[in-house]
Coordinates of C-alpha atoms and ligand atoms in Angstrom, one line a residue:
M1 CA 127.8 204.8 196.5
I2 CA 124.3 204.1 195.2
A3 CA 125.4 205.0 191.9
R4 CA 127.9 202.5 191.5
W5 CA 125.4 199.8 193.0
W6 CA 122.9 200.7 190.6
E7 CA 125.7 200.7 187.5
A8 CA 127.0 197.2 188.8
L9 CA 123.2 195.9 188.6
R10 CA 122.5 197.4 185.1
R11 CA 125.9 195.8 183.9
R12 CA 124.6 192.6 185.1
R13 CA 121.4 192.6 183.5
D14 CA 122.8 193.9 180.4
L15 CA 125.4 190.6 180.4
R16 CA 122.2 188.4 180.8
S17 CA 120.3 190.0 178.1
I18 CA 123.4 189.6 175.8
E19 CA 123.8 185.9 176.8
R20 CA 120.0 185.3 176.3
R21 CA 120.2 187.2 172.8
A22 CA 123.4 186.0 171.4
I23 CA 123.8 186.2 167.7
S24 CA 125.3 183.2 166.2
D25 CA 128.3 183.7 164.2
T26 CA 126.6 182.9 161.0
L27 CA 123.9 185.0 161.4
W28 CA 126.2 188.1 162.7
Q29 CA 128.5 187.7 159.6
Q30 CA 125.3 187.3 157.0
A31 CA 124.2 190.5 158.7
L32 CA 127.7 192.3 158.1
D33 CA 127.9 190.8 154.6
G34 CA 124.6 192.9 153.6
L35 CA 126.1 196.2 154.8
P36 CA 129.3 196.8 153.0
F37 CA 129.9 200.2 154.5
L38 CA 130.7 198.5 157.8
A39 CA 133.9 196.8 156.7
R40 CA 136.1 199.8 157.4
R41 CA 134.9 199.6 161.1
P42 CA 137.5 198.1 163.4
A43 CA 136.9 194.8 164.9
E44 CA 136.3 196.4 168.5
D45 CA 133.5 199.0 166.7
L46 CA 131.8 195.6 165.6
E47 CA 132.1 193.5 168.7
R48 CA 130.4 196.6 170.5
L49 CA 127.8 196.5 167.9
R50 CA 127.0 192.8 168.2
R51 CA 126.6 193.3 172.0
L52 CA 124.5 196.4 171.3
A53 CA 122.6 194.5 168.7
S54 CA 121.8 191.4 171.0
L55 CA 120.5 194.7 174.1
F56 CA 118.2 195.5 170.9
L57 CA 116.6 192.2 170.4
D58 CA 116.3 191.5 174.0
R59 CA 114.5 194.7 174.7
K60 CA 112.3 195.4 171.3
E61 CA 109.7 193.2 170.0
F62 CA 109.4 192.7 166.5
S63 CA 106.0 191.6 164.5
G64 CA 105.3 191.2 160.8
A65 CA 102.1 192.9 159.3
G66 CA 100.2 190.9 156.7
G67 CA 101.6 187.6 157.4
F68 CA 105.0 188.6 156.9
V69 CA 107.4 186.3 158.8
V70 CA 110.3 188.1 161.0
D71 CA 113.1 185.4 161.2
D72 CA 116.3 185.5 162.9
A73 CA 118.5 186.8 159.8
I74 CA 116.1 190.0 159.7
A75 CA 115.7 190.8 163.0
V76 CA 119.6 190.5 163.4
S77 CA 120.1 192.7 160.3
V78 CA 117.8 195.6 161.6
A79 CA 119.3 195.4 165.2
L80 CA 122.7 195.9 163.7
Q81 CA 121.7 198.7 161.6
A82 CA 119.7 200.4 164.4
S83 CA 122.5 200.0 166.9
L84 CA 125.1 201.8 164.9
P85 CA 123.9 205.4 165.4
V86 CA 123.8 204.6 169.3
L87 CA 127.3 202.9 169.4
E88 CA 128.4 205.6 171.6
L89 CA 125.1 207.2 172.9
G90 CA 124.0 203.8 174.4
I91 CA 121.0 201.7 173.8
D92 CA 118.9 203.5 176.3
Q93 CA 118.3 206.3 173.7
Y94 CA 115.7 203.7 172.2
D95 CA 113.7 203.6 175.7
G96 CA 110.9 205.6 174.3
F97 CA 109.3 202.5 172.4
V98 CA 109.1 198.7 172.2
G99 CA 107.7 197.7 169.0
I100 CA 109.0 197.1 165.4
V101 CA 106.5 196.5 162.8
M102 CA 108.1 194.7 159.7
H103 CA 105.9 194.9 156.1
A104 CA 106.9 192.6 153.6
D105 CA 107.1 195.7 150.9
A106 CA 106.6 199.3 151.2
V107 CA 103.1 200.5 152.7
V108 CA 100.7 203.3 150.9
A109 CA 99.1 205.5 153.7
E110 CA 96.0 207.5 153.4
R111 CA 97.0 211.0 153.8
E112 CA 94.3 214.2 154.6
V113 CA 95.4 217.7 154.3
V114 CA 92.9 220.6 154.7
D115 CA 94.1 223.8 152.9
E116 CA 93.4 227.7 153.5
D117 CA 89.7 227.2 152.3
G118 CA 89.0 224.2 154.4
I119 CA 88.7 222.0 151.6
V120 CA 89.9 218.6 152.3
H121 CA 92.3 217.0 150.1
R122 CA 93.3 213.2 150.0
Y123 CA 96.6 211.6 148.7
D124 CA 98.8 208.3 149.2
E125 CA 102.0 208.3 150.5
V126 CA 104.5 205.5 149.9
L127 CA 106.2 205.0 153.0
A128 CA 109.6 203.0 153.3
G129 CA 109.2 203.3 157.3
E130 CA 107.8 205.5 159.6
A131 CA 108.7 206.7 163.1
M132 CA 106.3 207.9 165.5
E133 CA 106.8 209.4 169.0
G134 CA 106.5 206.6 171.4
G135 CA 105.0 204.6 168.9
P136 CA 106.1 201.4 166.9
V137 CA 108.8 201.5 164.0
M138 CA 107.7 200.5 160.8
L139 CA 109.8 199.1 158.3
S140 CA 109.7 197.9 154.6
W141 CA 111.8 194.7 154.4
A142 CA 112.1 195.4 150.6
D143 CA 113.6 198.6 151.6
V144 CA 115.8 197.7 154.2
R145 CA 117.2 194.8 151.9
G146 CA 117.7 197.4 149.2
G147 CA 121.1 198.6 150.2
A148 CA 122.5 194.9 149.9
P149 CA 125.1 194.0 147.6
G150 CA 123.8 192.4 144.3
E151 CA 120.8 194.5 144.3
S152 CA 120.8 197.5 142.2
Q153 CA 122.3 199.9 144.3
P154 CA 120.7 203.4 145.0
P155 CA 122.7 206.3 144.1
T156 CA 122.4 207.9 147.3
A157 CA 123.2 206.6 150.9
Y158 CA 119.8 205.0 151.2
N159 CA 119.5 203.0 154.6
V160 CA 116.0 203.3 155.8
V161 CA 116.7 201.8 159.2
I162 CA 119.4 204.6 160.1
H163 CA 116.8 206.8 158.7
E164 CA 113.9 205.9 160.8
F165 CA 116.0 205.4 163.8
A166 CA 117.4 209.0 163.2
H167 CA 114.1 210.1 163.6
V168 CA 113.3 208.5 167.0
L169 CA 116.8 210.3 168.3
D170 CA 115.2 213.6 166.9
M171 CA 111.8 212.8 168.3
R172 CA 113.3 212.2 171.9
D173 CA 112.8 215.8 173.0
G174 CA 109.2 215.8 171.9
Q175 CA 109.6 217.3 168.4
P176 CA 110.1 215.8 165.1
D177 CA 112.2 219.0 164.0
G178 CA 115.7 218.1 162.9
V179 CA 117.1 218.7 166.6
P180 CA 117.8 215.5 168.8
L181 CA 117.9 215.9 172.6
L182 CA 120.4 218.4 173.8
A183 CA 121.7 219.5 177.0
G184 CA 119.6 223.1 176.8
S185 CA 118.3 226.0 174.8
R186 CA 122.1 227.1 174.4
E187 CA 123.0 223.8 172.6
R188 CA 119.7 224.0 170.6
E189 CA 120.6 227.4 169.2
G190 CA 124.1 226.2 168.2
W191 CA 122.8 223.2 166.3
L192 CA 120.2 225.1 164.5
A193 CA 123.0 227.4 163.5
V194 CA 124.8 224.8 161.7
L195 CA 121.6 222.9 160.6
M196 CA 119.8 225.3 159.0
P197 CA 122.4 227.1 156.8
A198 CA 123.4 223.1 155.5
Y199 CA 119.8 222.6 154.9
D200 CA 119.1 225.8 152.9
R201 CA 122.3 225.2 150.8
F202 CA 121.1 221.6 150.3
C203 CA 117.6 223.0 149.3
E204 CA 119.4 225.5 146.6
R205 CA 121.7 222.7 145.0
T206 CA 118.5 220.8 144.7
V207 CA 116.6 223.3 143.0
C208 CA 119.5 224.5 140.6
G209 CA 119.6 220.6 139.9
Y210 CA 123.4 219.7 141.4
D211 CA 123.7 216.2 142.2
S212 CA 124.1 215.7 146.3
V213 CA 125.0 212.9 148.8
L214 CA 121.9 213.3 150.0
D215 CA 118.8 212.3 148.7
E216 CA 116.4 215.2 147.3
Y217 CA 113.5 213.8 150.0
A218 CA 115.7 215.9 152.5
A219 CA 114.3 219.0 151.2
E220 CA 111.1 218.2 152.6
G221 CA 112.0 219.8 155.8
P222 CA 114.8 219.9 158.9
D223 CA 113.6 216.6 160.3
E224 CA 113.7 214.8 157.3
F225 CA 117.2 216.5 156.6
F226 CA 118.5 215.4 159.6
A227 CA 117.5 212.0 159.4
V228 CA 118.7 211.6 155.5
A229 CA 121.9 213.3 156.4
S230 CA 122.4 210.4 159.5
E231 CA 122.1 207.8 156.4
A232 CA 124.6 209.6 154.6
F233 CA 126.9 210.2 157.7
F234 CA 127.1 206.3 158.3
V235 CA 126.7 205.4 154.9
T236 CA 129.3 207.4 153.0
P237 CA 130.9 209.6 155.6
Q238 CA 133.8 210.9 153.5
A239 CA 131.5 212.0 150.7
L240 CA 129.4 214.1 153.1
K241 CA 132.2 215.7 154.6
E242 CA 133.2 216.6 151.4
E243 CA 129.8 217.9 150.5
Q244 CA 128.9 219.4 153.9
P245 CA 131.8 220.0 156.1
A246 CA 130.1 221.7 159.0
L247 CA 127.3 219.2 158.9
Y248 CA 129.5 216.6 159.0
R249 CA 131.2 218.0 162.1
L250 CA 127.7 218.8 163.9
L251 CA 126.8 214.8 163.3
A252 CA 130.3 213.7 164.4
S253 CA 130.0 215.7 167.6
Y254 CA 126.5 214.4 168.5
Y255 CA 126.8 210.7 167.6
R256 CA 130.3 210.8 168.9
Q257 CA 132.1 208.9 166.0
D258 CA 133.9 209.9 163.1
P259 CA 133.5 207.5 160.5
A260 CA 134.9 209.5 157.7
A261 CA 138.3 209.2 159.5
L262 CA 138.0 205.1 159.5
Ligands
ZN1 ZN1 111.8 210.2 157.2

């Protein structure tokens, strides 16, 4: 009884959010036009994505860094792309953070590593985006726009929004390790039994110089492999299914979507 009451309350709250943050037809169409891989989606999916994007806009806070102005078109585009991985999982998956910090361009972060001899090495890392556990998600608008038509298209399934939000999902169990929050240790073992051989196969292909649908950055570790594979899963699903069928099935069962079948 309480569960039903709670569910009704929740639905009412969500409806209010969707009304409050309704996305105009013009802005919505503009956002869709920038993401040609969504053209295959049925109208029903797009309508649900539009509602999820409104919920996302209502729950998250965008801020621009260094004077960058986040206008409605930018916020709607990010909200739409971030909603895609949670289309069947629900927007609550993103409850662990509120802020999204947008930069005009990629950010150079100063990094430090200490080697075995205790010597500190400093280097610069160029970031198109970054997700931290419980912290804000950082995105570079230049990189978010990178996949838009008319721009020079990157050869792989580059999508920095899906990438960073896959990291958010990965970190829901507290660990950025390529394993999202699953029911228990058996499910975790089952996940690793598919993910790790797929990761090893990808690394071998990369070393041997074979082309892959996955960006070579995926070789950095299982966490990046999951994030990069998630990009390909949504942007170039057929190609991922052909190259890594078991990995495709793993992601399809987790995201509860089968974009290659559309
Ligand atoms: Zn990453």
